[in-house]
Amino acid sequence: MKIEPDDDLWAAIADPSRRRVLDLLVQHGEATASWLAGEVPFTRQAVSKHLVVLEEVGLIARRKQGREVLYRVEAGRLDEATRAMAAVARQWDRRLESIKRLAEAAHAEATRKRSAASS
Amino acid sequence: MSTTDYQIESEILIDAPAEVVWRTITEPDQITQWFADKVELEVTPGGRGYMGFGEQGGPVVVETVDPPNRFSYRWNHPTGEEPTTLNSLLVEFTLVREGDRTRLRVVESGLGSIARTDIDKQRYASEHNEGWAKFLDRLAGVHSERT
């Protein structure tokens, strides 16, 4: 009974601060940890931690340019994550459709029996 | 709910009385037809249960039982642990009569708290108000087909 399809991915994106970091990278393209720290209301240390988590689940990648480390979003993995999240949301839609079908069938059956008994 | 972040909502209008819908969402032999393969459930506040999905499965603890209006339970917490707002997901069903029909709404929430336990207690109050669904929509341009 796990959150499909990838617990780590969920945990990585579930945190609002990490979403903010990811958002910034989506909007800005490549950026350094220092630049990101300047854009968010939390510390540089916290930004670094978030970057580690995001990199571990493959949502971002890094490259060195001179003495700087630049981070960027991995578009393919982000697409995958987004599809996975949408799929979980749709799971409940499907379950509700099934509940509707079952309840309506049960109700129709009960109504039919009642009218048969009264006639 | 104030500590949660992840939230999925969905609702549907059912052409049956709330009492019938109530049985569909609470009786184990009904639940197996729309949800888990194997269901054990004690429908009383604090009641224990189990939901199995093929090889996988896990414990469920019932929270609210208010027939035929509200039913909620926690799940996804580690086996052997008590569910809390920090280690589990809360599934809440609300049934509202609309004439002869019933509007069934489900909200699943809580995952945000799981992730939050292992990070610094940072000042993210401003981000906190930004809901999961909004993020999802913006990121992918996914627009809900839900009613």
mmCIF file of C-alpha atoms in Angstrom:
data_model
loop_
_atom_site.group_PDB
_atom_site.id
_atom_site.type_symbol
_atom_site.label_atom_id
_atom_site.label_comp_id
_atom_site.label_asym_id
_atom_site.label_seq_id
_atom_site.Cartn_x
_atom_site.Cartn_y
_atom_site.Cartn_z
ATOM 1 C CA MET A 1 0.000 0.000 0.000
ATOM 2 C CA LYS A 2 2.425 2.621 -1.195
ATOM 3 C CA ILE A 3 1.858 5.962 -2.781
ATOM 4 C CA GLU A 4 2.346 5.228 -6.437
ATOM 5 C CA PRO A 5 4.642 5.137 -8.042
ATOM 6 C CA ASP A 6 7.556 6.449 -6.060
ATOM 7 C CA ASP A 7 7.577 7.413 -2.402
ATOM 8 C CA ASP A 8 10.850 9.304 -2.569
ATOM 9 C CA LEU A 9 9.613 11.416 -5.414
ATOM 10 C CA TRP A 10 6.458 12.274 -3.506
ATOM 11 C CA ALA A 11 8.367 13.145 -0.381
ATOM 12 C CA ALA A 12 10.723 15.317 -2.403
ATOM 13 C CA ILE A 13 7.956 17.389 -3.949
ATOM 14 C CA ALA A 14 5.547 17.348 -1.011
ATOM 15 C CA ASP A 15 7.608 19.911 0.872
ATOM 16 C CA PRO A 16 6.568 23.506 0.053
ATOM 17 C CA SER A 17 10.088 24.889 0.350
ATOM 18 C CA ARG A 18 11.427 22.356 -2.120
ATOM 19 C CA ARG A 19 8.581 23.110 -4.479
ATOM 20 C CA ARG A 20 9.573 26.745 -4.318
ATOM 21 C CA VAL A 21 13.170 25.869 -5.202
ATOM 22 C CA LEU A 22 12.011 23.651 -8.038
ATOM 23 C CA ASP A 23 9.662 26.363 -9.273
ATOM 24 C CA LEU A 24 12.484 28.869 -9.362
ATOM 25 C CA LEU A 25 14.620 26.508 -11.421
ATOM 26 C CA VAL A 26 11.748 25.877 -13.831
ATOM 27 C CA GLN A 27 11.253 29.617 -14.302
ATOM 28 C CA HIS A 28 14.873 30.685 -14.283
ATOM 29 C CA GLY A 29 16.629 27.839 -16.054
ATOM 30 C CA GLU A 30 20.042 27.194 -14.552
ATOM 31 C CA ALA A 31 20.949 28.774 -11.245
ATOM 32 C CA THR A 32 23.468 28.554 -8.416
ATOM 33 C CA ALA A 33 22.593 27.748 -4.820
ATOM 34 C CA SER A 34 23.539 31.303 -3.840
ATOM 35 C CA TRP A 35 21.196 32.840 -6.371
ATOM 36 C CA LEU A 36 18.373 30.556 -5.197
ATOM 37 C CA ALA A 37 19.054 31.458 -1.558
ATOM 38 C CA GLY A 38 18.583 35.114 -2.501
ATOM 39 C CA GLU A 39 15.128 34.376 -3.877
ATOM 40 C CA VAL A 40 13.643 32.423 -0.975
ATOM 41 C CA PRO A 41 12.803 33.279 2.646
ATOM 42 C CA PHE A 42 14.963 30.485 4.075
ATOM 43 C CA THR A 43 18.688 30.002 4.614
ATOM 44 C CA ARG A 44 21.390 29.055 2.160
ATOM 45 C CA GLN A 45 21.929 25.874 4.209
ATOM 46 C CA ALA A 46 18.289 24.931 3.790
ATOM 47 C CA VAL A 47 18.527 25.570 0.043
ATOM 48 C CA SER A 48 21.528 23.244 -0.153
ATOM 49 C CA LYS A 49 19.631 20.502 1.665
ATOM 50 C CA HIS A 50 16.673 20.877 -0.661
ATOM 51 C CA LEU A 51 18.944 20.706 -3.691
ATOM 52 C CA VAL A 52 20.451 17.451 -2.399
ATOM 53 C CA VAL A 53 17.002 15.891 -1.987
ATOM 54 C CA LEU A 54 15.831 17.067 -5.402
ATOM 55 C CA GLU A 55 18.998 15.780 -7.030
ATOM 56 C CA GLU A 56 18.694 12.394 -5.304
ATOM 57 C CA VAL A 57 15.295 11.756 -6.870
ATOM 58 C CA GLY A 58 16.556 12.959 -10.234
ATOM 59 C CA LEU A 59 14.405 16.077 -10.516
ATOM 60 C CA ILE A 60 17.432 18.311 -10.938
ATOM 61 C CA ALA A 61 20.998 17.892 -12.174
ATOM 62 C CA ARG A 62 24.147 19.905 -11.646
ATOM 63 C CA ARG A 63 27.148 20.921 -13.714
ATOM 64 C CA LYS A 64 30.285 22.847 -12.917
ATOM 65 C CA GLN A 65 31.126 26.055 -14.689
ATOM 66 C CA GLY A 66 34.423 27.446 -13.502
ATOM 67 C CA ARG A 67 34.121 27.672 -9.740
ATOM 68 C CA GLU A 68 30.348 27.705 -9.804
ATOM 69 C CA VAL A 69 27.898 24.828 -9.580
ATOM 70 C CA LEU A 70 24.806 25.342 -11.692
ATOM 71 C CA TYR A 71 21.570 23.458 -11.072
ATOM 72 C CA ARG A 72 18.902 22.780 -13.649
ATOM 73 C CA VAL A 73 15.617 20.890 -13.868
ATOM 74 C CA GLU A 74 15.612 17.461 -15.490
ATOM 75 C CA ALA A 75 12.633 17.931 -17.772
ATOM 76 C CA GLY A 76 12.003 14.233 -18.429
ATOM 77 C CA ARG A 77 11.901 13.338 -14.762
ATOM 78 C CA LEU A 78 9.710 16.331 -13.984
ATOM 79 C CA ASP A 79 7.235 15.224 -16.654
ATOM 80 C CA GLU A 80 7.225 11.767 -15.138
ATOM 81 C CA ALA A 81 6.624 13.177 -11.648
ATOM 82 C CA THR A 82 3.813 15.378 -12.869
ATOM 83 C CA ARG A 83 2.126 12.495 -14.656
ATOM 84 C CA ALA A 84 2.464 10.322 -11.558
ATOM 85 C CA MET A 85 0.847 12.965 -9.376
ATOM 86 C CA ALA A 86 -1.992 13.458 -11.827
ATOM 87 C CA ALA A 87 -2.491 9.677 -11.935
ATOM 88 C CA VAL A 88 -2.916 9.508 -8.163
ATOM 89 C CA ALA A 89 -5.486 12.285 -8.330
ATOM 90 C CA ARG A 90 -7.338 10.372 -11.040
ATOM 91 C CA GLN A 91 -7.316 7.194 -8.927
ATOM 92 C CA TRP A 92 -9.904 8.710 -6.619
ATOM 93 C CA ASP A 93 -11.995 9.820 -9.586
ATOM 94 C CA ARG A 94 -12.061 6.215 -10.766
ATOM 95 C CA ARG A 95 -12.894 4.896 -7.290
ATOM 96 C CA LEU A 96 -15.785 7.349 -6.981
ATOM 97 C CA GLU A 97 -17.071 6.221 -10.384
ATOM 98 C CA SER A 98 -17.074 2.636 -9.088
ATOM 99 C CA ILE A 99 -18.813 3.640 -5.859
ATOM 100 C CA LYS A 100 -21.466 5.434 -7.915
ATOM 101 C CA ARG A 101 -22.028 2.383 -10.103
ATOM 102 C CA LEU A 102 -22.291 0.040 -7.099
ATOM 103 C CA ALA A 103 -24.567 2.287 -5.023
ATOM 104 C CA GLU A 104 -26.876 3.019 -7.954
ATOM 105 C CA ALA A 105 -27.126 -0.672 -8.807
ATOM 106 C CA ALA A 106 -27.903 -1.529 -5.163
ATOM 107 C CA HIS A 107 -30.507 1.223 -5.002
ATOM 108 C CA ALA A 108 -32.159 0.167 -8.270
ATOM 109 C CA GLU A 109 -32.282 -3.440 -7.049
ATOM 110 C CA ALA A 110 -33.879 -2.422 -3.715
ATOM 111 C CA THR A 111 -36.427 -0.238 -5.509
ATOM 112 C CA ARG A 112 -37.317 -3.049 -7.913
ATOM 113 C CA LYS A 113 -37.800 -5.513 -5.011
ATOM 114 C CA ARG A 114 -39.977 -3.056 -3.121
ATOM 115 C CA SER A 115 -42.240 -2.426 -6.078
ATOM 116 C CA ALA A 116 -42.451 -6.169 -6.805
ATOM 117 C CA ALA A 117 -43.427 -6.846 -3.183
ATOM 118 C CA SER A 118 -46.119 -4.150 -3.166
ATOM 119 C CA SER A 119 -47.762 -5.246 -6.428
ATOM 120 C CA MET B 1 -5.667 19.860 8.668
ATOM 121 C CA SER B 2 -3.557 22.932 9.237
ATOM 122 C CA THR B 3 -0.364 20.901 9.207
ATOM 123 C CA THR B 4 -1.157 19.100 5.988
ATOM 124 C CA ASP B 5 -0.089 20.090 2.580
ATOM 125 C CA TYR B 6 -0.735 17.300 0.137
ATOM 126 C CA GLN B 7 -4.432 17.161 -0.687
ATOM 127 C CA ILE B 8 -6.444 15.418 -3.315
ATOM 128 C CA GLU B 9 -10.142 16.129 -3.646
ATOM 129 C CA SER B 10 -12.802 14.585 -5.792
ATOM 130 C CA GLU B 11 -16.579 14.382 -5.744
ATOM 131 C CA ILE B 12 -19.423 12.736 -7.588
ATOM 132 C CA LEU B 13 -23.227 12.879 -7.665
ATOM 133 C CA ILE B 14 -24.858 9.498 -7.078
ATOM 134 C CA ASP B 15 -28.417 8.547 -7.905
ATOM 135 C CA ALA B 16 -29.027 6.720 -4.615
ATOM 136 C CA PRO B 17 -29.866 7.680 -1.020
ATOM 137 C CA ALA B 18 -27.030 8.482 1.373
ATOM 138 C CA GLU B 19 -27.730 5.297 3.383
ATOM 139 C CA VAL B 20 -27.004 3.160 0.320
ATOM 140 C CA VAL B 21 -23.827 5.081 -0.508
ATOM 141 C CA TRP B 22 -22.785 4.769 3.143
ATOM 142 C CA ARG B 23 -22.906 0.985 2.921
ATOM 143 C CA THR B 24 -20.875 1.029 -0.291
ATOM 144 C CA ILE B 25 -18.043 2.984 1.324
ATOM 145 C CA THR B 26 -18.015 1.269 4.737
ATOM 146 C CA GLU B 27 -18.897 -2.430 4.309
ATOM 147 C CA PRO B 28 -15.849 -4.629 3.640
ATOM 148 C CA ASP B 29 -17.562 -6.793 1.001
ATOM 149 C CA GLN B 30 -18.524 -3.585 -0.829
ATOM 150 C CA ILE B 31 -15.126 -1.934 -0.433
ATOM 151 C CA THR B 32 -13.467 -4.893 -2.148
ATOM 152 C CA GLN B 33 -15.482 -4.048 -5.250
ATOM 153 C CA TRP B 34 -14.077 -0.558 -5.671
ATOM 154 C CA PHE B 35 -10.869 -0.390 -3.658
ATOM 155 C CA ALA B 36 -8.675 -3.015 -1.997
ATOM 156 C CA ASP B 37 -8.721 -6.777 -2.739
ATOM 157 C CA LYS B 38 -8.731 -7.716 0.918
ATOM 158 C CA VAL B 39 -10.536 -5.602 3.492
ATOM 159 C CA GLU B 40 -10.923 -5.961 7.222
ATOM 160 C CA LEU B 41 -12.593 -3.009 8.879
ATOM 161 C CA GLU B 42 -14.156 -2.249 12.209
ATOM 162 C CA VAL B 43 -16.440 0.713 11.476
ATOM 163 C CA THR B 44 -16.201 2.500 14.791
ATOM 164 C CA PRO B 45 -14.005 5.439 15.859
ATOM 165 C CA GLY B 46 -10.557 4.022 16.627
ATOM 166 C CA GLY B 47 -11.474 0.765 14.897
ATOM 167 C CA ARG B 48 -8.630 -1.211 13.354
ATOM 168 C CA GLY B 49 -8.505 -2.614 9.896
ATOM 169 C CA TYR B 50 -6.387 -3.824 7.041
ATOM 170 C CA MET B 51 -6.470 -3.126 3.337
ATOM 171 C CA GLY B 52 -4.612 -5.419 0.998
ATOM 172 C CA PHE B 53 -3.718 -4.767 -2.624
ATOM 173 C CA GLY B 54 -2.361 -7.965 -4.127
ATOM 174 C CA GLU B 55 0.984 -8.578 -2.440
ATOM 175 C CA GLN B 56 0.955 -5.218 -0.695
ATOM 176 C CA GLY B 57 -1.175 -4.023 2.127
ATOM 177 C CA GLY B 58 -1.241 -2.136 5.355
ATOM 178 C CA PRO B 59 -3.142 -1.076 8.440
ATOM 179 C CA VAL B 60 -6.075 1.311 8.575
ATOM 180 C CA VAL B 61 -7.406 3.121 11.628
ATOM 181 C CA VAL B 62 -10.925 4.574 11.527
ATOM 182 C CA GLU B 63 -11.352 8.137 12.805
ATOM 183 C CA THR B 64 -14.850 9.490 12.205
ATOM 184 C CA VAL B 65 -18.035 7.440 11.919
ATOM 185 C CA ASP B 66 -21.165 9.584 11.523
ATOM 186 C CA PRO B 67 -23.650 7.616 9.393
ATOM 187 C CA PRO B 68 -24.669 8.496 6.774
ATOM 188 C CA ASN B 69 -22.787 11.794 6.695
ATOM 189 C CA ARG B 70 -19.094 11.423 7.439
ATOM 190 C CA PHE B 71 -16.573 8.594 7.428
ATOM 191 C CA SER B 72 -12.811 8.934 7.694
ATOM 192 C CA TYR B 73 -9.769 6.768 8.269
ATOM 193 C CA ARG B 74 -5.988 7.002 8.315
ATOM 194 C CA TRP B 75 -3.729 4.769 6.307
ATOM 195 C CA ASN B 76 -0.293 4.553 4.729
ATOM 196 C CA HIS B 77 1.403 4.664 8.132
ATOM 197 C CA PRO B 78 4.123 2.080 8.785
ATOM 198 C CA THR B 79 2.858 -1.316 9.975
ATOM 199 C CA GLY B 80 3.166 -1.587 13.753
ATOM 200 C CA GLU B 81 3.020 2.154 14.327
ATOM 201 C CA GLU B 82 0.093 4.248 15.485
ATOM 202 C CA PRO B 83 -1.080 6.611 12.749
ATOM 203 C CA THR B 84 -0.498 10.302 13.384
ATOM 204 C CA THR B 85 -0.826 13.436 11.320
ATOM 205 C CA LEU B 86 2.874 13.061 10.565
ATOM 206 C CA ASN B 87 3.097 9.482 9.315
ATOM 207 C CA SER B 88 -0.209 8.761 7.605
ATOM 208 C CA LEU B 89 -2.756 9.884 5.064
ATOM 209 C CA LEU B 90 -6.277 10.873 6.095
ATOM 210 C CA VAL B 91 -9.126 9.843 3.804
ATOM 211 C CA GLU B 92 -12.382 11.687 4.512
ATOM 212 C CA PHE B 93 -15.706 10.918 2.896
ATOM 213 C CA THR B 94 -18.569 13.403 3.139
ATOM 214 C CA LEU B 95 -22.089 12.552 1.991
ATOM 215 C CA VAL B 96 -24.572 15.341 1.286
ATOM 216 C CA ARG B 97 -28.193 14.733 0.286
ATOM 217 C CA GLU B 98 -29.368 16.504 -2.845
ATOM 218 C CA GLY B 99 -33.037 15.608 -3.200
ATOM 219 C CA ASP B 100 -33.144 11.858 -3.874
ATOM 220 C CA ARG B 101 -29.481 11.845 -4.745
ATOM 221 C CA THR B 102 -26.245 11.980 -2.785
ATOM 222 C CA ARG B 103 -23.151 14.029 -3.420
ATOM 223 C CA LEU B 104 -20.108 12.046 -2.289
ATOM 224 C CA ARG B 105 -16.916 13.954 -1.709
ATOM 225 C CA VAL B 106 -13.521 12.495 -0.826
ATOM 226 C CA VAL B 107 -10.468 14.353 0.426
ATOM 227 C CA GLU B 108 -7.139 12.599 0.908
ATOM 228 C CA SER B 109 -4.580 14.648 2.763
ATOM 229 C CA GLY B 110 -1.460 14.510 4.865
ATOM 230 C CA LEU B 111 1.532 13.449 2.845
ATOM 231 C CA GLY B 112 3.131 16.868 3.117
ATOM 232 C CA SER B 113 3.603 16.268 6.800
ATOM 233 C CA ILE B 114 5.581 13.097 6.179
ATOM 234 C CA ALA B 115 8.229 14.949 4.249
ATOM 235 C CA ARG B 116 8.308 17.761 6.726
ATOM 236 C CA THR B 117 9.481 15.699 9.670
ATOM 237 C CA ASP B 118 12.976 15.249 8.294
ATOM 238 C CA ILE B 119 13.770 18.846 7.426
ATOM 239 C CA ASP B 120 14.557 21.905 9.448
ATOM 240 C CA LYS B 121 11.621 23.800 10.833
ATOM 241 C CA GLN B 122 12.066 26.575 8.359
ATOM 242 C CA ARG B 123 10.084 29.716 7.795
ATOM 243 C CA TYR B 124 7.958 28.613 4.916
ATOM 244 C CA ALA B 125 4.713 30.183 6.027
ATOM 245 C CA SER B 126 4.312 32.014 2.744
ATOM 246 C CA GLU B 127 4.759 28.844 0.701
ATOM 247 C CA HIS B 128 2.565 26.904 3.054
ATOM 248 C CA ASN B 129 -0.575 28.465 1.656
ATOM 249 C CA GLU B 130 0.275 27.281 -1.795
ATOM 250 C CA GLY B 131 -1.698 24.115 -2.223
ATOM 251 C CA TRP B 132 -0.639 20.915 -3.845
ATOM 252 C CA ALA B 133 -3.260 21.063 -6.552
ATOM 253 C CA LYS B 134 -2.255 24.558 -7.572
ATOM 254 C CA PHE B 135 1.347 23.489 -7.889
ATOM 255 C CA LEU B 136 0.341 20.484 -9.933
ATOM 256 C CA ASP B 137 -1.781 22.554 -12.291
ATOM 257 C CA ARG B 138 0.866 25.171 -12.832
ATOM 258 C CA LEU B 139 3.708 22.749 -13.315
ATOM 259 C CA ALA B 140 2.174 20.684 -16.030
ATOM 260 C CA GLY B 141 -0.792 22.667 -17.214
ATOM 261 C CA VAL B 142 -2.828 19.741 -16.016
ATOM 262 C CA HIS B 143 -6.405 20.780 -15.652
ATOM 263 C CA SER B 144 -8.667 18.748 -13.503
ATOM 264 C CA GLU B 145 -11.422 16.799 -15.163
ATOM 265 C CA ARG B 146 -13.077 16.411 -11.822
ATOM 266 C CA THR B 147 -16.400 18.036 -11.175
#
